[in-house]
Amino acid sequence: MCSSDLLLDGVRETLAEGVFSSLQPQNLRLRRAIANPALDLPAIDAALAHVLSTAESGDSYATGEADLAFQNVVAACSGMRTLPQMMATLARQLRVYIAVLGLGYIYPIAEMVADDTEIARCLRARDTSAALRAWDRKIDATLQFMTAHVSRAR
């Protein structure tokens, strides 16, 4: 292996550790936010509508951006002042990570739509437990998908 390959492997591992370690505390904060009974449901419904309309275009990148925006709206509706900025920072870190590694990381549109639709449905029903389970499934599936792409990139 040449030195540039070793350097790239080091960058990959450092970025992966940073992004993955950032997801855990953000996930805990967003889980608390989902449990907030004062969520702004019209804003969440509008963000979901944007995900759904963008998904119809078939553009994975644009749908991914709409999915991140949906997550940011849930965070913003949480009543936790710092959570939206933390989520935005994490999204930027994820974009850098994907770009630096040159990953063809495109989470499937159908999964984004299903995840966000289920989360919004649970929030509308004020079923906090189900919303948290749906959120956990979304994060777990995303991490598994990302990990598989990182492994293939090595």
XYZ file of C-alpha atoms in Angstrom:
154
model
C 0.000 0.000 0.000
C 1.441 3.412 -0.931
C 1.644 6.337 1.488
C -1.304 8.176 -0.110
C -3.477 5.077 0.436
C -2.399 4.945 4.091
C -3.157 8.639 4.489
C -6.595 8.199 2.918
C -7.307 5.232 5.210
C -6.343 7.392 8.208
C -8.619 10.209 7.055
C -11.463 7.736 6.535
C -11.083 6.248 9.997
C -10.808 9.660 11.687
C -13.853 11.016 9.895
C -15.848 7.851 10.515
C -15.062 7.942 14.225
C -16.018 11.624 14.403
C -19.309 11.266 12.566
C -20.319 8.042 14.287
C -19.423 9.373 17.749
C -21.393 12.562 17.033
C -24.497 10.581 16.151
C -24.884 9.040 19.602
C -25.382 12.213 21.689
C -27.455 13.830 18.926
C -29.646 10.748 18.813
C -30.209 10.962 22.575
C -31.108 14.640 22.348
C -33.469 14.090 19.442
C -35.091 11.205 21.315
C -35.832 13.637 24.162
C -37.179 16.147 21.649
C -39.570 13.601 20.153
C -40.993 13.071 23.626
C -41.915 16.795 23.838
C -45.726 17.054 23.874
C -45.600 20.600 22.469
C -44.197 19.632 19.067
C -45.242 21.906 16.193
C -47.106 19.303 14.151
C -47.963 21.614 11.204
C -44.247 22.309 10.703
C -43.464 18.596 10.862
C -46.255 17.841 8.370
C -44.922 20.540 6.019
C -41.409 19.088 6.224
C -42.784 15.610 5.518
C -44.738 16.955 2.536
C -41.448 18.361 1.202
C -39.775 14.936 1.595
C -42.665 13.248 -0.223
C -42.780 15.738 -3.106
C -39.004 15.652 -3.516
C -39.006 11.849 -3.458
C -41.402 11.835 -6.419
C -38.653 13.426 -8.516
C -36.455 10.366 -8.005
C -33.524 12.608 -7.087
C -31.738 10.806 -4.239
C -29.538 13.748 -3.309
C -32.447 16.213 -3.137
C -34.535 13.717 -1.185
C -31.637 13.217 1.227
C -31.478 16.975 1.740
C -35.254 17.042 2.365
C -34.826 14.161 4.822
C -32.153 16.114 6.722
C -34.461 19.146 6.697
C -37.256 16.968 8.165
C -34.931 15.907 10.967
C -33.959 19.538 11.548
C -37.630 20.556 11.780
C -38.264 17.856 14.375
C -35.233 19.173 16.243
C -36.402 22.795 15.922
C -39.866 21.869 17.185
C -38.383 20.248 20.253
C -38.146 23.357 22.361
C -34.464 22.562 22.934
C -32.628 25.717 21.832
C -29.283 24.125 20.934
C -30.523 20.952 19.242
C -31.274 22.451 15.793
C -27.721 23.873 15.532
C -26.238 20.548 16.666
C -28.248 18.680 14.039
C -27.174 21.141 11.335
C -23.532 20.705 12.369
C -23.871 16.931 12.244
C -25.418 17.142 8.762
C -22.459 19.263 7.584
C -20.004 16.754 9.090
C -21.781 13.933 7.315
C -21.605 15.757 3.963
C -17.853 16.374 4.405
C -17.320 12.757 5.422
C -19.116 11.479 2.325
C -17.291 13.926 0.028
C -13.810 13.247 1.412
C -14.277 9.516 1.201
C -15.757 9.763 -2.261
C -18.612 7.542 -1.184
C -21.563 6.884 -3.415
C -23.602 7.106 -0.235
C -27.200 7.442 -1.271
C -29.671 6.136 1.259
C -32.642 4.653 -0.618
C -35.471 7.112 -1.269
C -38.127 4.563 -0.294
C -36.449 4.121 3.100
C -36.300 7.874 3.741
C -39.975 8.238 2.855
C -41.038 5.261 4.963
C -38.965 6.364 7.970
C -40.109 9.979 7.946
C -43.740 9.072 7.266
C -43.791 6.667 10.198
C -42.132 9.152 12.552
C -44.608 11.893 11.578
C -47.557 9.487 11.904
C -46.480 8.520 15.408
C -45.920 12.144 16.413
C -49.375 13.115 15.108
C -50.873 10.265 17.136
C -48.920 11.514 20.188
C -47.516 8.009 20.494
C -44.115 8.868 21.910
C -43.012 5.258 22.359
C -43.788 4.383 18.751
C -42.138 7.597 17.521
C -38.992 6.752 19.460
C -38.968 3.201 18.074
C -39.406 4.576 14.536
C -36.591 7.079 15.131
C -34.303 4.350 16.483
C -35.035 2.129 13.454
C -34.207 5.052 11.141
C -30.887 5.781 12.877
C -29.924 2.097 13.121
C -30.687 1.472 9.442
C -28.810 4.617 8.407
C -25.741 3.646 10.415
C -25.781 0.097 9.041
C -26.088 1.440 5.496
C -23.265 3.954 6.056
C -21.034 1.352 7.701
C -21.502 -0.995 4.753
C -20.429 1.801 2.375
C -17.379 2.655 4.481
C -16.332 -0.997 4.525
C -16.626 -1.200 0.735
C -14.637 2.033 0.296
C -11.632 0.642 2.158
